[in-house]
Amino acid sequence: MKESFELLDAAQAMANIRTFEQTLLNLFKKGLLSGSTHTSIGQEANAVGVAAAINQDDVVVSNHRCHGHFLAHDGNMTSLFAEIMGLEGGVCGGWGGSQHLCIPRRFYSNGIQGGILPLGLGLALAMKMNEDHRLVTVFIGDGTLGQGAVYECLNMAAIYKVPLLVVIEDNGIAQSTPTKNTLAGSIVDRILAFGLRCESLEYPDARQVFEIASELGSSVRKGKPAVLVLRSARLGPHSKGDDTRPLKEIEELKKLDPLMRMIQQLPAGAEHRIFNQAEQLIEGALLQAQKYSEAKYIPIQKTKSLNVHSHPVADDPDSIAIARSLSGISFLEQINRALHDVMAENHSTLLLGEDLLDPYGGAFKASSGLSSKYPGRVIATPISEESFVGLCGGLALEGKKPIVEIMFGDFLAVAANQILNHLALYRGMYNRQVDVPVVIRAPMGGGRGYGPTHSQSLEKIFAGQSGLRVFAPSFMHPYKYLLEMALNSPDPTLMVENKISYPLRPEVDAEGLISDLFCHYHIEEDDIVLTLSPSAFEDDDFNIVCYGGMVPLAINAAQQLMLDHEISIRIIAPSCIHPLNAENLADKLVVDKPLIAIEEAMSAFGFAAELIAQLAEKDISPKVFRRIGAENCVIGAGRNLEKFILPSVETIISAVLELKGE
Amino acid sequence: MELIEIKLPQSNVNDTTARIIEWRVADGEKVSIGQVILVIETSKSAEEIESPASGYIKILSQVDAEISVGETLAVIGASPEALSDIAIKSPEARPPEVAIKATADAKELAASHNIDLGVLKVRGIITKRHVENFIASIPKSSPIPPKTSGGRNVPLTKVQLASMEAVSSSTRETATTYVLGEADITNCMAALDSLIDDEGLLLSITDVAIHFCSRTLRNFPRLNARLAVDMVVEIPEINIGVAVEINGDLHFVVIPHADSLPVSIIGETRQESVFLLLKGQPLKNQQPSTFGVTVLDQPGITYQIPIVFPGHAAITGFGPIRESFTINSDGFPEKRKLIGICVSYDHRFINGTLAANFLSSLIKRLEEGTLN
């Protein structure tokens, strides 16, 4: 906490923000800026008062209306101009723009309403775990109180006792809708319901904000999260040209302008001097910023296979060693052991999710024994998927490596906002200044009769998002290797685990054959591709490309097709389904033989579609191609329904025999 | 009342099987609805299962059986008579572990050529082409017999051609080495004679050899093994293959799990197979052998030195029983029955010491002569 508050300094800081934002509006009018901007004209006292109350190394997390918070927390004016103008010298190299700013470990903003709460919560949780002296301040507006994540996070903040200060700037209007039309009850009562400390001020000036924020800050630092509600007047539009309020109303609000009220307390002539200085500063910063060139897109180099010859061969000694290491170990045991290993090897690794603690150890027991062995590093969460996935982003930005379990993969959709709009984007939109090594484990798939909302394979919803990797290993892939790859990656990874594969154990014989099939594990830079063949890869009649839970079905079909019909199936099973590298898979295909791609979800817009599209673009598509997937209907709970709806060994065998003309 | 099946429930999402720990009711007993009838063990806990109905119970699966989810454990009927037709599953009903996997086409072709698929050294599933290749590798008798003066051309039988390939393969691929010894089997033969006389069993020294070899092997797993790529696979089952010559053809008769069989059953099993062979019938569904035994009993011979059969680690060759005088502990000469034994072993993965220890242990057992 800062010891003193200088009125003149505060007024100058506020005038700087106001002049900066007015300049932005002018630049827009002149057509010099693209995109949008949300100014905080009239609310500068909140930013400046809070910034004065916290330390320079504290973290501020802000929203779409973030310029004031950024500048007040010692942000660089030139780099903010450059960012908003899409220039290389911007805070985020022009990638983030007005709403997505980042100073690693000090300032983050994001344009999704309420989405920053989980981020702030995660940062604060990391600070608590690290016994860090810092605190996290999250600024939200009254409009954001319509988002559920806000309450999930207030709840968790109270339970986890983290150093989190939430500042609600209540300007009485959300874009164009008056708050009274959308907000029932009282804001303060909502906060108090969580047992959190809550203070509120009506149209405060910067000094009042400073004083109350300082007081709250010292208790927040001791692990007592608090909320500060600041009634404020938004004097400008929501973004630009979208203010539908009557002029008279705005004129009334202008009387509450904290900047002018503060200037009135200063000696005569202060207003002129302050604004003069602000204009000079802003003009200088703008000129400086304009020297930067426009942000340029440099394509990321495509990864190449490490194997010079990545076509499959029988008796690759490394492959036999991998197969033997997995022999007789169930998929679930593999996962549990891998989790134990990564927890032991790196103290930054954390586990989060519902019901993870012993003796229960998670719905599928993947976390069994971990909370007993690593107390404090296995965190049981409330049923708040969006927020507990989102807070992993905050943990990661503070150097943690969180592994979060979604009890059923279907619930990923609840967390989709945080996965798609936050975790996956942080690294790109913050111009690669941050790493987000979050692993999201999701048991997926049907076959257990859990019914339509607990049986889906939703990975395709997430595959295709930039900045997010999707692994879907089979029970015969070395899980630990992939888990480590994910944890060492700067990007978040969705780890799709087929739940009916959990009890499966690879049957590896002394000669390194898996279920009588020759195997080859291809270690690629970003994946492990498993190929299997009953005829030592020499005489295969069909290609089957599949992943995850479809691999055991394909193996079973391959055995039967060989024993009964002497048809040799080559199975090609990647574990990384996004980004899918079909070029890598193409090396492993038997050229000129039919290709069947299998996925458990219905085929539309899925894995097989992506695979064939990529192959076709490379002019290496097979002449005969078939997709096998679920029927286009919900996954019925009944055993017989599942049997009919989901792909099965029989479906695969009959597809092969049909193509073969038998 | 219809019959009600009691099936193993899915009590834990990760379990596909459970084990029966205890039946709380006896087979045929009257049970009532809600009564705890059995206890099963899942990967997590023991669980009690209640009867879904009242009536008489027929128990189908025994304690310790590993049961799959959905499998029927018992049936309840209105009267004991209603249950009389239901067959009890015996553990033997499960298909035995088949070591050799072959396609339908391959099996058919092999059977038509009288080829034992175990002779083909194929990793993975044996296909028709593997069998064809094997057949092609068997040398064909030339269509025009070379001219000879006074001799005769004798074409080899199919069995001889197949064993020719097996023998060649052994010579090519194994590094067979030998250790020789002699056992005093006087006590052993006395025991055998009394079995033959008292119980009317038809037993020979071959059965005794199988009996002692298989029991000794229990302590020498390395000799009941095969070599796979870069490791030795020690096989849990001890299946003794005994060489039988019938009309010039060499056959291998397999005594599965010989180490757990009494000598009388060993003899019976062997004789049944020999009988079939004598009738010219093929031996069907023979399990692959894991260790070889061969006995030659022509007088005057002292030792025979067999080759290791492909896929085995070792074989024991027994010579005929001969009588000799030895000096007993009282210093008097005594007439004893002796037999020469050779252990041939694949020196690539078995050391001389181990083979010698095996032979020595075998001799000790033979000299003690305890049958069964």
Short mmCIF file of C-alpha atoms in Angstrom, two decimals, chain A residues 315 320 324 332 363-365 448 450 502-503 510-513 516 518 534 538-539 559 562-564 566 639, chain B residues 10 13-16 44 101-106 123-129 226-231 233:
data_model
loop_
_atom_site.label_atom_id
_atom_site.label_comp_id
_atom_site.label_asym_id
_atom_site.label_seq_id
_atom_site.Cartn_x
_atom_site.Cartn_y
_atom_site.Cartn_z
CA ASP A 315 10.01 -55.06 -34.99
CA ILE A 320 8.46 -53.04 -28.84
CA ARG A 324 5.99 -53.90 -23.36
CA LEU A 332 -6.93 -45.91 -15.99
CA ALA A 363 -15.65 -40.14 -10.58
CA PHE A 364 -13.46 -42.57 -12.55
CA LYS A 365 -10.74 -42.85 -9.87
CA ARG A 448 -21.94 -47.17 -20.45
CA TYR A 450 -25.30 -42.98 -19.05
CA TYR A 502 -10.41 -47.13 -18.78
CA PRO A 503 -10.40 -50.83 -17.79
CA ALA A 510 6.77 -61.61 -25.59
CA GLU A 511 7.48 -60.84 -29.20
CA GLY A 512 6.09 -57.34 -28.90
CA LEU A 513 2.86 -58.05 -30.72
CA ASP A 516 -1.50 -60.49 -32.37
CA PHE A 518 2.59 -55.94 -35.21
CA PRO A 534 -1.50 -58.37 -38.52
CA GLU A 538 3.80 -56.03 -45.62
CA ASP A 539 0.51 -57.11 -47.02
CA GLN A 559 -8.23 -59.70 -35.64
CA MET A 562 -7.74 -61.67 -40.50
CA LEU A 563 -8.78 -64.90 -38.78
CA ASP A 564 -12.01 -65.34 -40.71
CA GLU A 566 -7.55 -63.19 -44.35
CA ARG A 639 -27.98 -50.84 -24.14
CA GLN B 10 -22.31 -52.95 -13.10
CA VAL B 13 -17.93 -47.80 -13.77
CA ASN B 14 -14.43 -49.13 -14.29
CA ASP B 15 -15.07 -52.81 -13.68
CA THR B 16 -15.97 -55.23 -16.39
CA LYS B 44 -13.09 -51.36 -5.02
CA LYS B 101 -3.47 -68.35 -33.89
CA ALA B 102 -4.19 -69.14 -37.50
CA THR B 103 -6.74 -67.99 -40.01
CA ALA B 104 -9.56 -70.26 -41.08
CA ASP B 105 -7.92 -70.72 -44.50
CA ALA B 106 -4.55 -71.52 -42.96
CA ARG B 123 4.95 -64.37 -35.25
CA GLY B 124 1.39 -63.23 -35.07
CA ILE B 125 -1.47 -64.80 -36.94
CA ILE B 126 -0.62 -67.64 -39.33
CA THR B 127 -2.14 -67.08 -42.74
CA LYS B 128 -2.69 -69.34 -45.70
CA ARG B 129 0.39 -67.85 -47.32
CA ARG B 226 11.28 -70.45 -25.84
CA LEU B 227 13.29 -67.64 -27.33
CA ALA B 228 11.40 -64.59 -28.61
CA VAL B 229 13.22 -61.78 -30.43
CA ASP B 230 15.29 -60.53 -27.52
CA MET B 231 13.85 -62.36 -24.55
CA VAL B 233 9.58 -66.60 -22.62
#
